[in-house]
Coordinates of C-alpha atoms and ligand atoms in Angstrom, one line a residue:
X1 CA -9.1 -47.5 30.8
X2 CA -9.7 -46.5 34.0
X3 CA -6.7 -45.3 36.4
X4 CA -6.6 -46.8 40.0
X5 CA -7.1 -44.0 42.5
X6 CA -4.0 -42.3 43.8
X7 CA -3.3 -41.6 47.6
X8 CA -2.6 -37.7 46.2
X9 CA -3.9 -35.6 43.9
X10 CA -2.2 -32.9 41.7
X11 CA -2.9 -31.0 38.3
X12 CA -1.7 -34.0 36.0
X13 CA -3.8 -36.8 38.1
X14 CA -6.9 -35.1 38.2
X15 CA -6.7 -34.4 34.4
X16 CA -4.9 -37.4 33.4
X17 CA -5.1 -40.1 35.3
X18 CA -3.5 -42.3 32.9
X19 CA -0.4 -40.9 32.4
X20 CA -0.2 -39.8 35.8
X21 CA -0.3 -43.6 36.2
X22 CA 1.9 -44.3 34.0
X23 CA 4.5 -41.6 35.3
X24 CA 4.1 -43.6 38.9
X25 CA 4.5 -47.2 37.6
X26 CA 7.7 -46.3 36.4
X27 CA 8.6 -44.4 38.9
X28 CA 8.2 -47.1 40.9
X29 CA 10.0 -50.0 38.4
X30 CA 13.4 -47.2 38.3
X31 CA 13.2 -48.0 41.9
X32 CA 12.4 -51.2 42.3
X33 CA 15.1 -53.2 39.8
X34 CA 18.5 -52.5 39.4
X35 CA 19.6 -50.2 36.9
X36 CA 22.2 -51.3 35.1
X37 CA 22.0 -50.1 31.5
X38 CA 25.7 -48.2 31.4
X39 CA 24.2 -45.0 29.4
X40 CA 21.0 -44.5 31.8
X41 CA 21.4 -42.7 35.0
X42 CA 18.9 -41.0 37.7
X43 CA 19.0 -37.1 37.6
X44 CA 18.6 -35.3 41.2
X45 CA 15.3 -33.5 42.1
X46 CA 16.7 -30.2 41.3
X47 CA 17.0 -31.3 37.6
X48 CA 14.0 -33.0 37.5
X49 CA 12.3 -29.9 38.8
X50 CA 14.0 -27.5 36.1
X51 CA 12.8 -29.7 33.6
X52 CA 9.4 -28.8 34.5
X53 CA 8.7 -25.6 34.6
X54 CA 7.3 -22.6 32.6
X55 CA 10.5 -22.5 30.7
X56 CA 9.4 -25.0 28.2
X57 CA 6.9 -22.5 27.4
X58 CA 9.8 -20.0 25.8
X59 CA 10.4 -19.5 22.3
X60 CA 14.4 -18.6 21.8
X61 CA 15.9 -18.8 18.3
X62 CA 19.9 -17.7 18.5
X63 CA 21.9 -17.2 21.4
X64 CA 21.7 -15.2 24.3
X65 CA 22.2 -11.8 23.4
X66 CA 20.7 -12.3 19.6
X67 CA 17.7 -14.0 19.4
X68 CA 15.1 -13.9 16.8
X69 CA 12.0 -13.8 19.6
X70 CA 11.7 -11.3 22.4
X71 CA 11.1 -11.5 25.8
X72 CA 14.3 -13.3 26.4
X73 CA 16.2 -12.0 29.4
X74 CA 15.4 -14.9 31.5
X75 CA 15.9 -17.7 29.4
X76 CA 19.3 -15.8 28.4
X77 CA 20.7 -16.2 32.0
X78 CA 20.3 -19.4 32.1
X79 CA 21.6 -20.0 28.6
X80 CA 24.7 -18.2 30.2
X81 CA 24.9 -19.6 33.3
X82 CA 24.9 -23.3 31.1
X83 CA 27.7 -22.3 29.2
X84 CA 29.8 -20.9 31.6
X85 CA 29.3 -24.0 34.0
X86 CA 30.0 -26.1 30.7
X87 CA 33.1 -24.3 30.2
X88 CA 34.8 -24.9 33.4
X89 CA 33.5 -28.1 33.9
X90 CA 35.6 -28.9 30.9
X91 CA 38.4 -26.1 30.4
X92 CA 36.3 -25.6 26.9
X93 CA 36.7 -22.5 25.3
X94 CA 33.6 -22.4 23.7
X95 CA 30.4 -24.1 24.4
X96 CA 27.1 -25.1 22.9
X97 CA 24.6 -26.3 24.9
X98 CA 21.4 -26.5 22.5
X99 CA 21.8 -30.1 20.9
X100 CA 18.9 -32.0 21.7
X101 CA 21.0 -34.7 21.7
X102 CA 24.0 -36.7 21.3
X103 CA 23.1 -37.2 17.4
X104 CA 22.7 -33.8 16.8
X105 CA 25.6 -32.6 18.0
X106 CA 27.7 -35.1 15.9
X107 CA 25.8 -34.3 13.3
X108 CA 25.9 -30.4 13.7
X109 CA 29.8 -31.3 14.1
X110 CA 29.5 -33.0 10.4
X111 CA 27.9 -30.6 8.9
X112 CA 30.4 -27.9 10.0
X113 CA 33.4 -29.6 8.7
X114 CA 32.5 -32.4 6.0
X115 CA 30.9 -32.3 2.8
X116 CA 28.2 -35.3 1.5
X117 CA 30.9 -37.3 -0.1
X118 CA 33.6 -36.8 2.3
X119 CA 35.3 -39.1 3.8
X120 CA 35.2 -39.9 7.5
X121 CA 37.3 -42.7 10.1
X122 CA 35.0 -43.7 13.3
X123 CA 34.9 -46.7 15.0
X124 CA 32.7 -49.9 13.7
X125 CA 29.4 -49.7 15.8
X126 CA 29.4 -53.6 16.0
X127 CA 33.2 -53.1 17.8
X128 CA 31.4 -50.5 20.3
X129 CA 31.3 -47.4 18.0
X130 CA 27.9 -45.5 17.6
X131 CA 25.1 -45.1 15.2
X132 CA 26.3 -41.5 14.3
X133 CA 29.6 -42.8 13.6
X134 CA 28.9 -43.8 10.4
X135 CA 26.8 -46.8 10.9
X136 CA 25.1 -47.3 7.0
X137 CA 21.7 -46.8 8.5
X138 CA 22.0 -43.2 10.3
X139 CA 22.5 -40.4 8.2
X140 CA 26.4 -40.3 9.1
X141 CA 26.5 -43.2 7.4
X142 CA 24.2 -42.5 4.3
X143 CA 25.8 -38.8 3.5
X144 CA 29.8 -39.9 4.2
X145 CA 32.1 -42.3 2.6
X146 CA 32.9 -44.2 6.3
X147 CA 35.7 -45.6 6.7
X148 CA 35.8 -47.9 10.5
X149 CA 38.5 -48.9 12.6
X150 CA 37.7 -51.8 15.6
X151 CA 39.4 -53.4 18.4
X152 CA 42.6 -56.1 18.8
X153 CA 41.0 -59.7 18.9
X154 CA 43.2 -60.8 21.6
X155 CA 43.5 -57.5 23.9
X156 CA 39.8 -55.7 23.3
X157 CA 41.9 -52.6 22.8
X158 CA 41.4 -50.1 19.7
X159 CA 43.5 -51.1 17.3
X160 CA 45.7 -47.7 17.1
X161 CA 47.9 -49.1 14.3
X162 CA 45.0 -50.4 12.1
X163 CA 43.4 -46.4 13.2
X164 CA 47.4 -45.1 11.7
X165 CA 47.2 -47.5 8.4
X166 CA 43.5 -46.4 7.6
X167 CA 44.1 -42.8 8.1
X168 CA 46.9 -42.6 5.6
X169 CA 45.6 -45.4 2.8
X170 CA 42.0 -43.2 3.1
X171 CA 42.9 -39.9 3.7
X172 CA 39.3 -39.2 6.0
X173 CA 38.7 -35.6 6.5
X174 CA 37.7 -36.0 10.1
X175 CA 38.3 -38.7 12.6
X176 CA 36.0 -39.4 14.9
X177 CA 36.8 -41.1 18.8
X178 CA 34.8 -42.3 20.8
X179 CA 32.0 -45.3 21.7
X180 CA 29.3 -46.7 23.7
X181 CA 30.6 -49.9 24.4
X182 CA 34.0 -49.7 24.9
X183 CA 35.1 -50.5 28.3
X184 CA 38.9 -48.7 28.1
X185 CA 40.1 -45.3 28.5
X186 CA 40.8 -43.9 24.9
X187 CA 44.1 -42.2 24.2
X188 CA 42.8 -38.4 22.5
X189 CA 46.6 -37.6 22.7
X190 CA 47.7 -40.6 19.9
X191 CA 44.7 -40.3 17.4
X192 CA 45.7 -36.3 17.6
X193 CA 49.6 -37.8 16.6
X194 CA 47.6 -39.3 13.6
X195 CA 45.1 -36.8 12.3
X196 CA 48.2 -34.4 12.0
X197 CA 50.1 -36.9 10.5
X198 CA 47.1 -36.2 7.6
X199 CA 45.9 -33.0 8.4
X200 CA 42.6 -34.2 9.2
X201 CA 40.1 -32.9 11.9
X202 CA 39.9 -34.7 15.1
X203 CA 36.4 -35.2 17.2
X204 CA 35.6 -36.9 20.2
X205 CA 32.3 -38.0 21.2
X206 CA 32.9 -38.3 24.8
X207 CA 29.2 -39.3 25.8
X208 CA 29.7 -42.1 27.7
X209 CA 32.6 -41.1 29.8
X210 CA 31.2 -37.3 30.4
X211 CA 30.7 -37.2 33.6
X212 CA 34.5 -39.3 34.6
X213 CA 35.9 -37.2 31.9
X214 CA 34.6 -33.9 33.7
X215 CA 36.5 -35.2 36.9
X216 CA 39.9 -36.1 36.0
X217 CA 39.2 -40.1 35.8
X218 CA 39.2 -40.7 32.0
X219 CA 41.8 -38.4 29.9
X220 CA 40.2 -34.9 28.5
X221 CA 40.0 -34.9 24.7
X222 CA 39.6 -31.5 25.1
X223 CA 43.0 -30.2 24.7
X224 CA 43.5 -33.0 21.8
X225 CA 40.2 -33.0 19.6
X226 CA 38.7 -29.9 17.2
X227 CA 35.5 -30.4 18.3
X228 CA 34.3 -32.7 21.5
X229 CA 30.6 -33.9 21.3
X230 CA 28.7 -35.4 24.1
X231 CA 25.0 -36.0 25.7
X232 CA 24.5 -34.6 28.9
X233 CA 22.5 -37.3 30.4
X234 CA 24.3 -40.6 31.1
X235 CA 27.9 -40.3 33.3
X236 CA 27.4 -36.6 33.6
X237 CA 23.7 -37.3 35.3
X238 CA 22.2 -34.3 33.5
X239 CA 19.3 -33.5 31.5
X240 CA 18.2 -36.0 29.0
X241 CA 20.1 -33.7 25.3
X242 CA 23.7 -32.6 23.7
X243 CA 26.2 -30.1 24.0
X244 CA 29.3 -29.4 21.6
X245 CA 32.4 -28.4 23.0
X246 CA 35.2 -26.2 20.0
X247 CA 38.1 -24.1 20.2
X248 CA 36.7 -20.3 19.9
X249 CA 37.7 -20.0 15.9
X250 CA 35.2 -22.5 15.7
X251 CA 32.1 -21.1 17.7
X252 CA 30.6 -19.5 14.8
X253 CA 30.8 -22.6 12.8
X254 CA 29.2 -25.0 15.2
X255 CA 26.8 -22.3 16.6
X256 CA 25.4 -21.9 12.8
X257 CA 25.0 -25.8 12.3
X258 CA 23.1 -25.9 15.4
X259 CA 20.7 -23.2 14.3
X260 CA 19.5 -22.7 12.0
X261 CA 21.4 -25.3 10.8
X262 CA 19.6 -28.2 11.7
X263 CA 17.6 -27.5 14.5
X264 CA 14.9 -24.2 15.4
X265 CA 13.7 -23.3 19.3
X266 CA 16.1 -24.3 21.9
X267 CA 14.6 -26.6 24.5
X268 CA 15.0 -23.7 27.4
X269 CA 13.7 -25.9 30.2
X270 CA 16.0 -28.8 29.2
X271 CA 19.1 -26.0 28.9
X272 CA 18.3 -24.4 32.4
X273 CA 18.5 -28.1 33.6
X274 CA 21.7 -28.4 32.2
X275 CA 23.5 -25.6 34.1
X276 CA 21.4 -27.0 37.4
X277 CA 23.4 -30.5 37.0
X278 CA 26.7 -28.5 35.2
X279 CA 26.8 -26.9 39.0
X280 CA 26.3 -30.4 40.7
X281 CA 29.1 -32.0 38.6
X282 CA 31.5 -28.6 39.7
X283 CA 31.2 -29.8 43.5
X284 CA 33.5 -32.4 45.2
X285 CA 30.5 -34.4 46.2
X286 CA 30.1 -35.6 42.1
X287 CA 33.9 -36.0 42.2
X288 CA 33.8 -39.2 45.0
X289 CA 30.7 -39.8 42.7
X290 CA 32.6 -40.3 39.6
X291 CA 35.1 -42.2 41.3
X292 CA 33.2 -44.5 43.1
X293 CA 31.7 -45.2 39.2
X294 CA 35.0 -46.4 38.5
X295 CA 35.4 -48.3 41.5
X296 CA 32.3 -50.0 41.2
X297 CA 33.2 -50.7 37.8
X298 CA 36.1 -52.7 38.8
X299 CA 34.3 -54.4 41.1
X300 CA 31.5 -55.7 39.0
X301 CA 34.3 -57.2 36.5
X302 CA 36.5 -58.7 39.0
X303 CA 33.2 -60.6 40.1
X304 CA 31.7 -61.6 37.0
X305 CA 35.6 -62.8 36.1
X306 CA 35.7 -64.4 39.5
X307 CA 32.4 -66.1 38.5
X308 CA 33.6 -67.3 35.4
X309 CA 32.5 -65.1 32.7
X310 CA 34.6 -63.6 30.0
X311 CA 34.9 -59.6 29.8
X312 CA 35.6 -58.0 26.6
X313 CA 39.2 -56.4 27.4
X314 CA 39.1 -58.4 30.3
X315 CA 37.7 -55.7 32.2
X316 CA 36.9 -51.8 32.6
X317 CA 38.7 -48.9 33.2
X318 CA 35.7 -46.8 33.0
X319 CA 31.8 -46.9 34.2
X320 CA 31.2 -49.7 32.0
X321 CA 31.7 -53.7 31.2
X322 CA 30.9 -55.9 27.9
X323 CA 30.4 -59.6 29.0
X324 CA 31.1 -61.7 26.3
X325 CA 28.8 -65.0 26.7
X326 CA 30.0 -66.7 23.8
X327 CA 31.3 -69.6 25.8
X328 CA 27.9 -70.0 27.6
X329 CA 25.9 -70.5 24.6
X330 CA 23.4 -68.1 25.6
X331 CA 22.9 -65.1 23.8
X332 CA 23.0 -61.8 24.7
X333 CA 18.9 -61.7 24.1
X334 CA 18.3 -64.2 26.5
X335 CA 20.6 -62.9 28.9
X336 CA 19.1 -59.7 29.3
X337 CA 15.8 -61.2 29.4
X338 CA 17.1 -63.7 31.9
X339 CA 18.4 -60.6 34.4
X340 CA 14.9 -58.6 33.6
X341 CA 13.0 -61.4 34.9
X342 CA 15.3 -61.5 37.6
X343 CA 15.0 -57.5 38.0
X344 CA 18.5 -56.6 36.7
X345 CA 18.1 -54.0 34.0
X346 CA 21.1 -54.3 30.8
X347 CA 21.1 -53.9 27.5
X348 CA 22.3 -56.9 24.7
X349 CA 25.0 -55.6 23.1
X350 CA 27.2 -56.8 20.6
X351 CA 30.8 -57.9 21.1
X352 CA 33.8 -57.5 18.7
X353 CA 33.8 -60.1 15.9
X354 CA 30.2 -61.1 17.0
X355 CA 28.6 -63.7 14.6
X356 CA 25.1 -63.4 16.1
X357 CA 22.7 -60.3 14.9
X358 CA 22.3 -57.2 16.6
X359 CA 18.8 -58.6 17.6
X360 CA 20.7 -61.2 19.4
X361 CA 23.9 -60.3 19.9
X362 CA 26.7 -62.3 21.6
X363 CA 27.5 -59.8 24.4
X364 CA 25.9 -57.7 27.8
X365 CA 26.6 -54.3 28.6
X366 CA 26.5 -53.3 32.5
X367 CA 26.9 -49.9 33.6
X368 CA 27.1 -48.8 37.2
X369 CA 26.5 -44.9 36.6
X370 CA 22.7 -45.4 37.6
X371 CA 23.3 -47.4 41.0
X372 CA 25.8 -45.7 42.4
X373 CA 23.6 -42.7 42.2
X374 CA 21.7 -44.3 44.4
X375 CA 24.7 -44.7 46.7
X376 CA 25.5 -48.1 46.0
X377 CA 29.5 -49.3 46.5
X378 CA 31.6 -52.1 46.2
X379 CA 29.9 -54.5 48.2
X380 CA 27.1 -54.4 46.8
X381 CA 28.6 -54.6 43.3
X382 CA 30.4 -57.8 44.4
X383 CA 26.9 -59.1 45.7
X384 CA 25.2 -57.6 42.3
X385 CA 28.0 -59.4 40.1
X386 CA 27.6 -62.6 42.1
X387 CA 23.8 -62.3 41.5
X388 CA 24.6 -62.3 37.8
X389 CA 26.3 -64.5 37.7
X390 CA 23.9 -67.0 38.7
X391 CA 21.3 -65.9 36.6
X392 CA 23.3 -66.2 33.0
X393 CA 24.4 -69.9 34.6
X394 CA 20.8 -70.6 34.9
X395 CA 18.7 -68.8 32.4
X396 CA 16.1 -70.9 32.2
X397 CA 15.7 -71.8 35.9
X398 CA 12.8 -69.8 37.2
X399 CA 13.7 -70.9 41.1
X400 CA 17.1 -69.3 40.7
X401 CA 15.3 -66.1 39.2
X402 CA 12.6 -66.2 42.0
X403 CA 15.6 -66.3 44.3
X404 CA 17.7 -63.6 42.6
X405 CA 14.5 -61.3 42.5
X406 CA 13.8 -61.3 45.9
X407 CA 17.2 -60.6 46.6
X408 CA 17.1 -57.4 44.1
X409 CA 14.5 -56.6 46.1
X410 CA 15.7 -56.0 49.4
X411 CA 18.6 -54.5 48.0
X412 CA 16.5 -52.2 46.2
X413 CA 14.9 -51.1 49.7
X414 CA 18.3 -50.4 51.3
X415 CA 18.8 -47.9 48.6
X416 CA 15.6 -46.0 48.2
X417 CA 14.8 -43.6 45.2
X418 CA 12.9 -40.4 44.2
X419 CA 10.7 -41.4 47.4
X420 CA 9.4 -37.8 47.3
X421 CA 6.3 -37.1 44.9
X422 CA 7.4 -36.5 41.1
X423 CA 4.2 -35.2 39.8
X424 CA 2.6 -32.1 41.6
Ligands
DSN501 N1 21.7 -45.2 23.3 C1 23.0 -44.8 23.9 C2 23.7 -45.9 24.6 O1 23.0 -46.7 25.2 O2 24.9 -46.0 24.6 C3 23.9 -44.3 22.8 O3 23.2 -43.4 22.1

């Protein structure tokens, strides 16, 4: 295959074109549709830059101070200056910021407290739970006895008292809060009222809401919750990896599970980028960011209801909405195809008490973490949400696509992104 030739040259395009290529095409499709998938966000140059440098080349087994590898005094610094940012960013006691991701610091979490066998209470990921949550595919679901919990039919809302009735009939040792497509604020404080009504231990996977969490605009499971999990990458516009949040009498625990638990050399690049975005979401500027999330949030929904489409709770309270297209006889496939054609990015998602596949899925998921980033507000989510609507209403109609897509596209030029060179 041969690469087209670029208007600059660097290191990577001179010795490989084609991935150079490929690193420009997307760069220019991130900019050029709308990104709407709720977990995917755009990470500032600073982070981007951190993530690559020579620190990838750094071997680092352990924690600052006690590694198994020498020349670590660098890569210690930043190690520090990660969890100290962590920390405050959350009021966390103790912070680990070496999970390469989300499922391995659920599963570092697990393996500190639980037992194969045990038994464990996490929401259903067809009701907007997670794959680590005991889905009977991923290894939370394979090594645990899971027991899962869901959401009201009529409200969208977790079901606290079927959460109460499970916990005492099945005794779980840990239960675990948190989703990916729930579009409500979760109560920490009430699930704590319950796992002391048992005595069991209480974590939150707070991935989705990070970043609204970090800034006062979704509760704080940290004073609540044992152990608080989360990715780094989605709301909290970080690094693409994990981090696990404890109370200090359980550092050594989770630090141990981590490595050499279940994972060997830190990814030191990835960490130094994780203190580089822990210091942007410290300033006031990510605060009017996180709330302007929100906002936007709210707006989408109280368009797509205006337009005539149903909402899983009936709306959001957080960076995300779950539209239920039931109704429309569409599903959720053909609706996301439907916006990509039409340059919307979303993700089919199930909705509660769906009767179509996971391949097909009854539902949408919208986030508006990604374009707000790119300084997007509440007009142009009312103009976004009016856009969608159009498009699920005529799936099939490629004028009103056409028309949509050109409109995406000007939008897209009022909000330009990563405009500077990536590579070189
Ligand atoms: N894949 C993530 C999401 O989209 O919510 C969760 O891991």
């Amino acid at each position: 295959m041969t690469a087209k030739p670029s208007s600059f040259s660097t290191p990577l395009a001179a010795s490989d074109p084609e991935i150079f290529r490929t690193i420009q095409d997307e760069t220019r499709r991130q900019g050029g549709q709308l990104e709407m998938i709720a977990s995917e966000n755009f990470v500032s140059r600073a982070v981007l830059e951190t993530v690559g440098t020579v620190l990838t080349n750094k071997y680092a087994e352990g924690y600052p101070g006690h590694r198994y590898y020498g020349g670590c005094v660098h890569v210690d610094e930043a190690e520090n200056l990660a969890r100290d940012r962590a920390k405050k960013l959350f009021g966390a006691a103790h912070v680990n910021v070496q999970p390469h991701s989300g499922s391995q610091a659920n599963m570092a979490v697990y393996f500190a407290c639980l037992k194969p066998g045990d038994t464990i209470l996490a929401m259903d990921l067809a009701q907007g739970g997670h794959l680590t949550h005991g889905s009977p595919v991923n290894f939370s679901g394979r090594l645990y006895k899971v027991v899962s919990y869901g959401v009201e039919r009529g409200s969208g809302r977790i079901d606290m008292d079927q959460v109460r009735q499970l916990a005492h009939a099945e005794k779980p040792k840990l239960i675990m809060t948190g989703a990916s497509a729930y579009p409500r604020a979760i109560d920490f404080a009430a699930f704590r009222v319950i796992a002391d009504e048992i005595g069991a231990v209480l974590v939150a996977d707070i991935a989705h809401p990070a970043g609204l969490v970090a800034k006062g605009l979704h509760p704080s499971p940290v004073p609540y919750c044992d152990f608080v999990t989360t990715t780094t990458h989605k709301t909290l516009r970080g690094p693409r990896g994990g981090m696990i949040m404890a109370g200090e009498q359980s550092a050594k625990a989770v630090d141990s599970q981590i490595f050499p638990g279940i994972q060997g050399g830190p990814l030191m690049h990835v960490i130094a980028a994780k203190a580089v975005a822990f210091r942007e979401a410290l300033s006031d500027d990510f605060g009017a960011y996180a709330k302007q999330i929100v906002l936007n949030a709210q707006a989408l929904a109280a368009t797509l209801v205006g337009g005539g489409l149903d909402l899983c709770s009936g709306g959001t309270d957080n960076h995300l909405v779950l539209i239920d297209l039931t109704k429309t006889g569409i599903s959720g496939k053909q609706g996301e195809h439907a916006l990509d054609r039409a340059g919307i990015t979303v993700n089919k998602n199930m909705v509660p008490y769906d009767t179509r596949k996971p391949m097909e899925t009854s539902g949408v998921r919208l986030g508006t973490p990604a374009l707000t980033t790119r300084g997007m507000k509440v007009a142009e989510m009312e103009a976004i949400g009016r856009m969608i609507v159009r498009v699920l209403e005529n799936p099939e109609d490629a004028k009103t696509l056409e028309q949509v897509r050109g409109e995406v596209d000007d939008l897209c030029k009022g909000f330009p992104l990563y405009t500077e060179r990536l590579v070189g």
